[in-house]
Short mmCIF file of C-alpha atoms in Angstrom, two decimals:
data_model
loop_
_atom_site.label_atom_id
_atom_site.label_comp_id
_atom_site.label_asym_id
_atom_site.label_seq_id
_atom_site.Cartn_x
_atom_site.Cartn_y
_atom_site.Cartn_z
CA MET A 1 141.16 60.26 104.11
CA SER A 2 141.38 56.79 105.60
CA MET A 3 137.90 56.09 104.24
CA GLN A 4 139.19 57.08 100.83
CA LEU A 5 142.21 54.82 101.21
CA ASN A 6 139.98 52.00 102.38
CA LYS A 7 137.92 52.30 99.23
CA TYR A 8 140.95 51.83 97.00
CA VAL A 9 142.23 48.90 99.08
CA LYS A 10 138.85 47.27 98.52
CA TYR A 11 138.88 47.94 94.78
CA GLY A 12 142.45 46.70 94.61
CA LEU A 13 141.54 43.44 96.35
CA ILE A 14 138.55 42.84 94.10
CA ILE A 15 140.60 43.41 90.97
CA LEU A 16 143.27 41.10 92.45
CA LEU A 17 140.56 38.48 92.99
CA SER A 18 139.52 38.92 89.38
CA THR A 19 143.07 38.36 88.11
CA ALA A 20 143.46 35.33 90.39
CA LEU A 21 140.30 33.85 88.89
CA ILE A 22 141.74 34.40 85.40
CA LEU A 23 144.84 32.44 86.43
CA PHE A 24 142.64 29.68 87.82
CA THR A 25 140.59 29.54 84.62
CA GLN A 26 143.68 29.43 82.43
CA GLN A 27 144.97 26.53 84.54
CA VAL A 28 141.66 24.64 84.26
CA LYS A 29 141.67 25.23 80.49
CA LEU A 30 145.13 23.73 80.41
CA LEU A 31 143.95 20.60 82.24
CA LYS A 32 141.14 20.19 79.76
CA ASN A 33 143.30 20.91 76.72
CA PRO A 34 147.10 20.70 77.18
CA ASP A 35 147.60 22.66 73.93
CA SER A 36 145.96 25.84 75.24
CA THR A 37 147.93 28.85 76.48
CA PRO A 38 150.44 27.65 79.12
CA VAL A 39 150.78 29.24 82.55
CA GLU A 40 154.26 30.73 82.85
CA TRP A 41 156.04 33.41 84.84
CA MET A 42 155.15 35.89 82.15
CA THR A 43 151.48 35.06 82.71
CA ILE A 44 151.87 36.33 86.28
CA MET A 45 153.61 39.45 84.97
CA GLY A 46 150.77 39.91 82.50
CA LEU A 47 148.16 39.59 85.23
CA LEU A 48 150.02 42.08 87.42
CA THR A 49 150.10 44.46 84.46
CA LEU A 50 146.35 44.09 84.02
CA TRP A 51 145.90 44.80 87.73
CA LEU A 52 148.09 47.89 87.54
CA PHE A 53 146.31 49.34 84.50
CA SER A 54 142.93 48.67 86.12
CA MET A 55 143.96 50.55 89.26
CA ILE A 56 145.33 53.49 87.27
CA GLY A 57 142.07 53.57 85.32
CA VAL A 58 140.04 53.59 88.55
CA LEU A 59 142.06 56.49 89.96
CA LEU A 60 141.85 58.36 86.66
CA SER A 61 138.11 57.87 86.52
CA ASP A 62 137.74 59.23 90.06
CA LEU A 63 139.96 62.21 89.28
CA MET A 64 138.03 63.00 86.13
CA LYS A 65 134.77 63.08 88.07
CA LYS A 66 136.04 66.45 89.29
CA ALA A 67 136.85 67.62 85.76
CA PRO A 68 134.89 70.64 84.56
CA VAL A 69 134.09 69.01 81.20
CA LYS A 70 130.87 66.99 81.24
CA PHE A 71 132.16 64.57 78.64
CA LEU A 72 135.24 63.68 80.72
CA LYS A 73 133.13 63.44 83.85
CA GLU A 74 130.76 60.93 82.31
CA PHE A 75 133.29 58.83 80.43
CA PRO A 76 132.94 55.36 81.95
CA MET A 77 135.54 53.76 84.17
CA LEU A 78 135.81 50.82 81.78
CA GLY A 79 136.80 53.30 79.09
CA TRP A 80 139.47 54.92 81.24
CA VAL A 81 141.06 51.55 81.92
CA ALA A 82 141.14 50.74 78.20
CA VAL A 83 142.64 54.16 77.40
CA THR A 84 145.27 53.79 80.14
CA SER A 85 146.23 50.38 78.85
CA LEU A 86 146.32 51.58 75.25
CA ILE A 87 148.70 54.43 76.08
CA PHE A 88 151.08 52.29 78.16
CA CYS A 89 151.04 49.50 75.59
CA MET A 90 151.92 51.93 72.83
CA CYS A 91 154.87 53.25 74.81
CA PHE A 92 156.27 49.95 76.11
CA ASP A 93 156.24 46.71 74.14
CA PHE A 94 156.91 44.79 77.33
CA PHE A 95 153.32 45.28 78.47
CA VAL A 96 151.94 43.97 75.18
CA GLU A 97 154.17 40.92 75.44
CA ALA A 98 153.30 40.19 79.07
CA ILE A 99 149.55 40.61 78.55
CA GLY A 100 149.83 38.32 75.54
CA TYR A 101 150.65 35.48 77.94
CA VAL A 102 147.20 35.84 79.50
CA ASP A 103 144.66 33.78 77.58
CA PHE A 104 141.83 36.00 76.34
CA LEU A 105 139.01 33.50 76.79
CA SER A 106 140.19 32.74 80.34
CA ILE A 107 139.44 36.36 81.20
CA THR A 108 135.84 36.02 80.05
CA THR A 109 134.59 32.96 81.95
CA PRO A 110 134.97 34.38 85.50
CA ILE A 111 133.34 37.65 84.45
CA LEU A 112 130.27 35.90 83.10
CA THR A 113 130.11 33.74 86.23
CA PHE A 114 129.71 36.85 88.36
CA ALA A 115 127.48 38.47 85.74
CA GLY A 116 125.14 35.50 86.07
CA ILE A 117 125.06 35.72 89.87
CA SER A 118 124.52 39.47 89.74
CA VAL A 119 121.37 39.26 87.61
CA VAL A 120 119.44 36.50 89.40
CA ASP A 121 117.35 38.96 91.36
CA ARG A 122 116.37 40.64 88.10
CA LEU A 123 114.85 37.38 86.87
CA VAL A 124 111.68 38.21 88.79
CA ASP A 125 111.62 41.63 87.09
CA LEU A 126 111.09 39.79 83.83
CA ARG A 127 107.47 39.41 84.85
CA LYS A 128 107.20 43.18 84.78
CA THR A 129 108.46 43.39 81.21
CA SER A 130 106.03 42.68 78.45
CA TRP A 131 106.64 39.88 75.98
CA LYS A 132 106.29 42.49 73.28
CA VAL A 133 109.48 44.23 74.37
CA GLY A 134 111.08 40.78 74.32
CA ILE A 135 110.29 40.45 70.63
CA VAL A 136 111.40 44.01 69.97
CA ALA A 137 114.67 43.31 71.78
CA VAL A 138 115.58 40.61 69.26
CA PHE A 139 115.15 43.09 66.43
CA VAL A 140 116.89 45.90 68.28
CA PHE A 141 119.96 43.73 68.99
CA THR A 142 119.96 42.33 65.47
CA GLY A 143 119.49 45.83 64.07
CA THR A 144 122.58 47.33 65.65
CA TYR A 145 124.74 44.30 64.88
CA VAL A 146 123.66 43.79 61.27
CA GLY A 147 123.64 47.55 60.65
CA SER A 148 127.24 47.90 61.81
CA ALA A 149 128.32 44.72 60.03
CA LEU A 150 126.84 45.89 56.70
CA LEU A 151 128.55 49.28 56.93
CA SER A 152 131.86 47.66 57.97
CA GLU A 153 131.63 45.21 55.11
CA LEU A 154 130.95 48.03 52.65
CA GLY A 155 133.65 50.23 54.16
CA LEU A 156 136.31 47.51 54.04
CA PHE A 157 135.32 46.78 50.44
CA LEU A 158 135.65 50.44 49.47
CA ALA A 159 138.96 50.67 51.32
CA GLY A 160 140.15 47.80 49.16
CA LYS A 161 140.90 45.59 52.13
CA MET B 1 132.82 36.87 110.77
CA GLY B 2 129.62 35.49 109.25
CA LEU B 3 129.95 37.95 106.41
CA LYS B 4 133.45 36.75 105.59
CA ARG B 5 132.29 33.16 105.45
CA ASN B 6 129.56 34.23 103.11
CA TYR B 7 132.13 35.59 100.66
CA VAL B 8 134.24 32.44 100.96
CA ILE B 9 131.20 30.36 99.98
CA LEU B 10 130.64 32.67 97.01
CA LEU B 11 134.27 32.31 95.93
CA ILE B 12 134.23 28.52 96.16
CA PHE B 13 130.97 28.45 94.22
CA ALA B 14 132.54 30.65 91.51
CA LEU B 15 135.53 28.30 91.28
CA ILE B 16 133.22 25.30 90.89
CA VAL B 17 131.14 27.01 88.21
CA ILE B 18 134.25 28.08 86.28
CA THR B 19 135.65 24.55 86.46
CA ALA B 20 132.35 23.05 85.31
CA ALA B 21 131.98 25.57 82.46
CA GLU B 22 135.55 24.97 81.27
CA MET B 23 135.22 21.21 81.51
CA ILE B 24 132.04 21.28 79.41
CA GLY B 25 134.17 23.29 77.00
CA THR B 26 132.88 24.49 73.66
CA GLN B 27 129.89 22.64 72.30
CA SER B 28 128.85 23.12 68.69
CA LEU B 29 125.40 22.52 67.33
CA SER B 30 124.71 22.53 63.61
CA PHE B 31 121.45 23.33 61.93
CA GLY B 32 121.94 22.69 58.23
CA THR B 33 124.47 25.25 57.02
CA PHE B 34 124.43 27.16 60.27
CA SER B 35 126.33 26.16 63.31
CA ILE B 36 126.33 27.82 66.66
CA SER B 37 128.79 27.17 69.40
CA LEU B 38 128.20 27.56 73.09
CA MET B 39 131.41 28.47 74.85
CA PRO B 40 132.49 28.24 78.48
CA LEU B 41 131.50 31.86 79.01
CA ALA B 42 127.93 31.08 77.91
CA PHE B 43 127.81 28.02 80.16
CA ALA B 44 129.09 30.10 83.08
CA ILE B 45 126.22 32.58 82.82
CA LEU B 46 123.65 29.88 82.08
CA ILE B 47 124.66 27.76 85.08
CA THR B 48 124.68 30.70 87.49
CA MET B 49 121.37 32.03 86.20
CA VAL B 50 119.56 28.70 86.21
CA LEU B 51 120.77 27.79 89.72
CA GLY B 52 119.63 31.23 90.83
CA LEU B 53 116.04 30.62 89.71
CA PRO B 54 113.67 30.84 92.68
CA ILE B 55 112.70 27.12 92.39
CA PHE B 56 116.32 26.00 92.85
CA ARG B 57 117.26 28.58 95.41
CA LYS B 58 116.73 26.44 98.45
CA GLY B 59 118.94 25.01 101.13
CA PHE B 60 122.62 25.47 100.41
CA LEU B 61 122.05 27.33 97.13
CA GLN B 62 120.12 29.89 99.10
CA ARG B 63 123.25 30.57 101.13
CA ILE B 64 125.30 31.00 97.97
CA TYR B 65 122.73 33.31 96.43
CA SER B 66 122.34 35.25 99.65
CA LYS B 67 121.34 38.87 99.44
CA ALA B 68 124.86 39.98 100.33
CA ASN B 69 126.46 37.79 97.66
CA VAL B 70 124.13 38.84 94.86
CA GLN B 71 124.62 42.47 95.87
CA PHE B 72 128.38 42.00 95.99
CA SER B 73 128.35 40.55 92.47
CA SER B 74 126.27 43.30 90.95
CA LYS B 75 128.01 46.11 92.79
CA TYR B 76 131.53 44.98 91.94
CA LEU B 77 130.97 43.29 88.58
CA ILE B 78 132.36 46.38 86.91
CA PHE B 79 135.63 46.01 88.87
CA ILE B 80 135.82 42.32 88.03
CA MET B 81 135.57 43.37 84.38
CA LEU B 82 138.43 45.87 84.55
CA PRO B 83 141.27 43.42 83.74
CA LEU B 84 139.40 42.58 80.52
CA MET B 85 139.35 46.25 79.60
CA ALA B 86 143.04 46.48 80.42
CA ARG B 87 143.67 43.54 78.11
CA TYR B 88 142.04 45.41 75.21
CA GLY B 89 144.71 48.11 75.21
CA ALA B 90 147.35 45.47 74.52
CA ASP B 91 145.31 44.16 71.60
CA VAL B 92 144.64 47.55 70.03
CA ALA B 93 148.11 49.08 70.48
CA PRO B 94 150.08 46.87 68.05
CA GLN B 95 147.39 47.27 65.41
CA LEU B 96 146.70 50.94 65.91
CA ARG B 97 148.37 51.96 62.64
CA GLU B 98 146.34 49.45 60.70
CA ILE B 99 143.16 50.45 62.53
CA LEU B 100 143.77 54.14 61.87
CA ASN B 101 144.31 53.30 58.21
CA VAL B 102 140.71 52.19 57.99
CA GLY B 103 139.66 54.59 60.74
CA TRP B 104 136.85 56.05 58.67
CA VAL B 105 135.31 52.61 58.32
CA PHE B 106 135.26 52.35 62.11
CA ILE B 107 133.54 55.72 62.35
CA ALA B 108 131.11 54.92 59.51
CA GLN B 109 130.04 51.65 61.08
CA GLU B 110 129.08 53.52 64.24
CA LEU B 111 126.08 54.69 62.20
CA GLY B 112 125.05 51.05 62.03
CA ASN B 113 123.92 51.43 65.62
CA LEU B 114 120.94 53.32 64.18
CA GLY B 115 119.78 49.87 63.13
CA THR B 116 118.03 49.67 66.49
CA VAL B 117 115.60 52.36 65.30
CA LEU B 118 115.42 51.26 61.67
CA LEU B 119 114.68 47.62 62.42
CA GLY B 120 113.30 47.79 65.94
CA LEU B 121 110.81 50.65 65.67
CA PRO B 122 108.70 49.31 62.76
CA VAL B 123 108.49 45.93 64.49
CA ALA B 124 107.55 47.54 67.80
CA LEU B 125 104.79 49.60 66.19
CA LEU B 126 103.59 46.60 64.22
CA ILE B 127 102.99 44.55 67.35
CA GLY B 128 101.16 47.39 68.99
CA LEU B 129 103.71 49.18 71.15
CA ARG B 130 103.50 52.96 71.11
CA ARG B 131 105.28 55.12 73.63
CA GLU B 132 107.14 52.11 75.04
CA ALA B 133 108.68 51.74 71.61
CA ILE B 134 110.45 55.08 72.03
CA GLY B 135 112.37 53.75 75.00
CA ALA B 136 112.81 50.25 73.70
CA THR B 137 114.30 51.07 70.29
CA LEU B 138 116.41 54.17 70.83
CA GLY B 139 119.51 52.08 71.29
CA LEU B 140 120.78 48.94 72.90
CA GLY B 141 119.10 49.96 76.14
CA ARG B 142 122.25 50.27 78.19
CA GLU B 143 123.18 52.98 80.67
CA GLY B 144 123.35 55.75 78.04
CA GLU B 145 119.80 55.28 76.81
CA LEU B 146 118.55 54.65 80.33
CA ALA B 147 119.98 57.99 81.46
CA TYR B 148 118.63 59.87 78.45
CA ILE B 149 115.12 58.45 78.65
CA SER B 150 114.86 58.84 82.41
CA GLU B 151 115.99 62.45 82.15
CA LYS B 152 113.55 63.26 79.37
CA TYR B 153 110.51 61.16 80.24
CA THR B 154 111.25 59.69 83.73
CA LEU B 155 111.47 55.96 84.25
CA GLU B 156 107.83 55.72 85.40
CA SER B 157 106.53 56.87 82.02
CA LYS B 158 105.69 54.47 79.20
CA GLU B 159 108.94 55.42 77.46
CA GLY B 160 110.77 54.67 80.68
CA GLN B 161 109.13 51.26 80.99
CA GLY B 162 110.23 50.50 77.46
CA VAL B 163 113.88 51.28 78.06
CA LEU B 164 113.84 49.58 81.45
CA SER B 165 112.40 46.39 79.98
CA LEU B 166 115.03 46.40 77.25
CA TYR B 167 117.71 46.97 79.87
CA ILE B 168 116.56 43.97 81.90
CA ILE B 169 116.26 41.72 78.85
CA GLY B 170 119.67 42.82 77.61
CA THR B 171 121.27 42.21 80.99
CA LEU B 172 119.80 38.73 81.21
CA PHE B 173 120.04 37.50 77.64
CA GLY B 174 122.30 39.94 75.78
CA THR B 175 125.50 37.93 76.05
CA ILE B 176 123.80 34.71 75.02
CA PHE B 177 122.10 36.45 72.10
CA PHE B 178 125.35 37.91 70.76
CA SER B 179 127.23 34.65 71.12
CA LEU B 180 124.55 33.08 68.92
CA ILE B 181 124.15 35.76 66.27
CA ALA B 182 127.90 36.21 65.59
CA PRO B 183 128.50 32.72 64.13
CA ILE B 184 125.22 32.85 62.20
CA MET B 185 126.37 36.04 60.48
CA LEU B 186 129.69 34.37 59.77
CA ASP B 187 127.86 31.49 58.09
CA ILE B 188 125.76 33.94 56.05
CA GLY B 189 129.03 35.12 54.56
CA PHE B 190 130.07 38.26 56.42
CA ARG B 191 133.79 38.84 56.81
CA VAL B 192 135.17 38.22 60.24
CA GLU B 193 136.80 41.69 60.29
CA ALA B 194 133.42 43.33 59.63
CA LEU B 195 131.77 41.29 62.37
CA ALA B 196 134.61 42.11 64.76
CA MET B 197 133.99 45.81 64.15
CA ALA B 198 130.25 45.31 64.57
CA SER B 199 130.87 43.61 67.94
CA GLY B 200 131.60 46.96 69.54
CA VAL B 201 127.92 47.53 70.23
CA GLY B 202 128.44 49.53 73.40
CA SER B 203 128.00 46.89 76.05
CA ALA B 204 131.26 45.35 77.21
CA SER B 205 129.80 41.94 77.99
CA MET B 206 127.88 41.71 74.71
CA MET B 207 131.01 42.74 72.80
CA THR B 208 132.98 40.09 74.64
CA ALA B 209 130.41 37.42 73.87
CA SER B 210 130.37 38.27 70.18
CA SER B 211 134.14 38.57 69.75
CA ALA B 212 134.89 35.48 71.83
CA THR B 213 132.57 33.41 69.64
CA LEU B 214 134.24 34.78 66.51
CA ILE B 215 137.65 33.79 67.93
CA GLU B 216 136.34 30.31 68.62
CA ARG B 217 135.33 29.99 64.96
CA VAL B 218 138.35 31.72 63.38
CA PRO B 219 141.16 31.23 65.92
CA GLU B 220 143.94 32.28 63.54
CA MET B 221 142.44 35.79 63.45
CA GLU B 222 142.34 36.18 67.24
CA SER B 223 144.44 39.32 67.50
CA THR B 224 142.61 41.07 64.66
CA ILE B 225 139.22 40.17 66.10
CA ILE B 226 140.02 41.43 69.60
CA GLY B 227 141.78 44.52 68.27
CA TYR B 228 138.95 45.53 65.95
CA ALA B 229 136.20 44.75 68.44
CA ALA B 230 137.93 46.66 71.24
CA ALA B 231 138.68 49.67 69.03
CA SER B 232 135.08 49.79 67.86
CA GLN B 233 133.84 49.43 71.43
CA LEU B 234 136.06 52.26 72.59
CA LEU B 235 134.80 54.41 69.73
CA THR B 236 131.22 53.62 70.68
CA SER B 237 131.87 54.75 74.23
CA PHE B 238 133.29 58.00 72.84
CA LEU B 239 130.67 58.63 70.16
CA GLY B 240 127.69 56.68 71.47
CA THR B 241 126.03 59.60 73.25
CA PHE B 242 126.48 61.86 70.24
CA THR B 243 125.09 59.28 67.85
CA MET B 244 122.09 58.81 70.11
CA VAL B 245 121.27 62.48 70.74
CA PHE B 246 122.00 63.89 67.29
CA LEU B 247 121.04 61.01 65.03
CA ALA B 248 119.00 58.29 66.73
CA VAL B 249 116.58 60.66 68.47
CA PRO B 250 115.66 62.73 65.36
CA LEU B 251 115.53 59.63 63.17
CA GLN B 252 113.28 57.89 65.66
CA ARG B 253 110.96 60.89 65.92
CA PHE B 254 110.74 61.15 62.13
CA LEU B 255 110.05 57.44 61.66
CA TYR B 256 107.59 57.32 64.53
CA ASN B 257 105.53 60.20 63.17
CA LYS B 258 105.67 58.81 59.67
CA LEU B 259 104.60 55.31 60.69
CA THR B 260 101.87 56.29 63.13
CA LYS B 261 100.33 59.13 61.12
CA LYS B 262 98.45 56.82 58.80
CA LYS B 263 96.67 55.29 61.75
CA LYS B 264 95.72 58.75 63.06
CA GLN B 265 97.55 58.12 66.29
CA GLN B 266 97.38 61.03 68.62
CA GLU B 267 100.34 59.99 70.65
CA VAL B 268 103.15 61.82 69.00
CA PRO B 269 106.30 61.72 71.06
CA ALA B 270 106.93 65.46 70.73
CA ASP B 271 103.65 66.07 72.56
CA VAL B 272 103.97 63.57 75.30
CA HIS B 273 106.67 64.95 77.49
CA ALA B 274 104.79 63.37 80.29
CA ALA B 275 107.17 64.57 82.90
CA GLU B 276 107.26 68.16 81.84
#
């Protein structure tokens, strides 16, 4: 049981670190450009909200691992957090307002910083991949993006939007 | 105690990188009618990746990129991403009515993900890939495809090597690729709403890169862009497996047989269940 508790304390601290880095980034952005999203009390409330939803999503994801339905079991943690947030935000406007005080782009920079650090040991794996798959990758990525964009464009046109 | 200090070094390094990336800010480059913009998020991943190259990883940088720190970053990256996911709910909720109004467009554009097979497979076969192509073009090569291919063919098979290579390339260059292609598509003349929907490709970091670049170009549409991209992403995580198993796999098999038959290839994927 205490092991279990320990695990969530750890997750909680890491998510807290993540929100603190967002605050830091938003502040740096503000130094660079005084017209960007200001840091106010509501920003802190917004960050706490993000922390809370993340934790609920983590717990939900763990609970659902015991669900008998394969689909629920395999639904990713990231998805559970988004669903949790969506439901709360639909019920209470306060959450939408508070989260709105958190600058979107400030959330992204810290994530990509850690993403970059996390992949450095994979750089050597690149040698194992063939250059041919590298070329294919460009077309695969372009394929999914252009494919979806074309259908969206057509769909929005047909919907008269 | 040494371990704790290790993490402190990592944290300080992260703060420095973030500050540097934000101070560089957004840099735009134009090529004729096209312009691409590199944003702080792209600089953050570029700086951390370049400094992590084996030739630079000496002395103090070696302590930053210690085994424990790199492992910490990859193990907990998903938790560091959670606040971003939580943010998406707040962007979708106020627009849910509007999104549901064009809900069928969101569902229809999911089929666009078959573009990986339609565009990727012919190219792969053209440059001489065979069984690797099965793994490398089934989808974006994220966890879903990785799981499917490894279950069906194992990761040691040719198909497995294909999907694994795509996974590695996507992990390393995916975000940079999507932050470059999004503005190019905008310049070609696609609507920003359509591109926002298309951004929900199934990888959270690639979606973020694409939608963030769109916001940079069309800031007045920020809430629409995030809302559409997040809704589409969420839909992909719901429907992605179904699209792959029921549509991408049969389509890929059909195309593969069709395209390789002329050359009298004996390697037909239905016959090569290497693992079985």
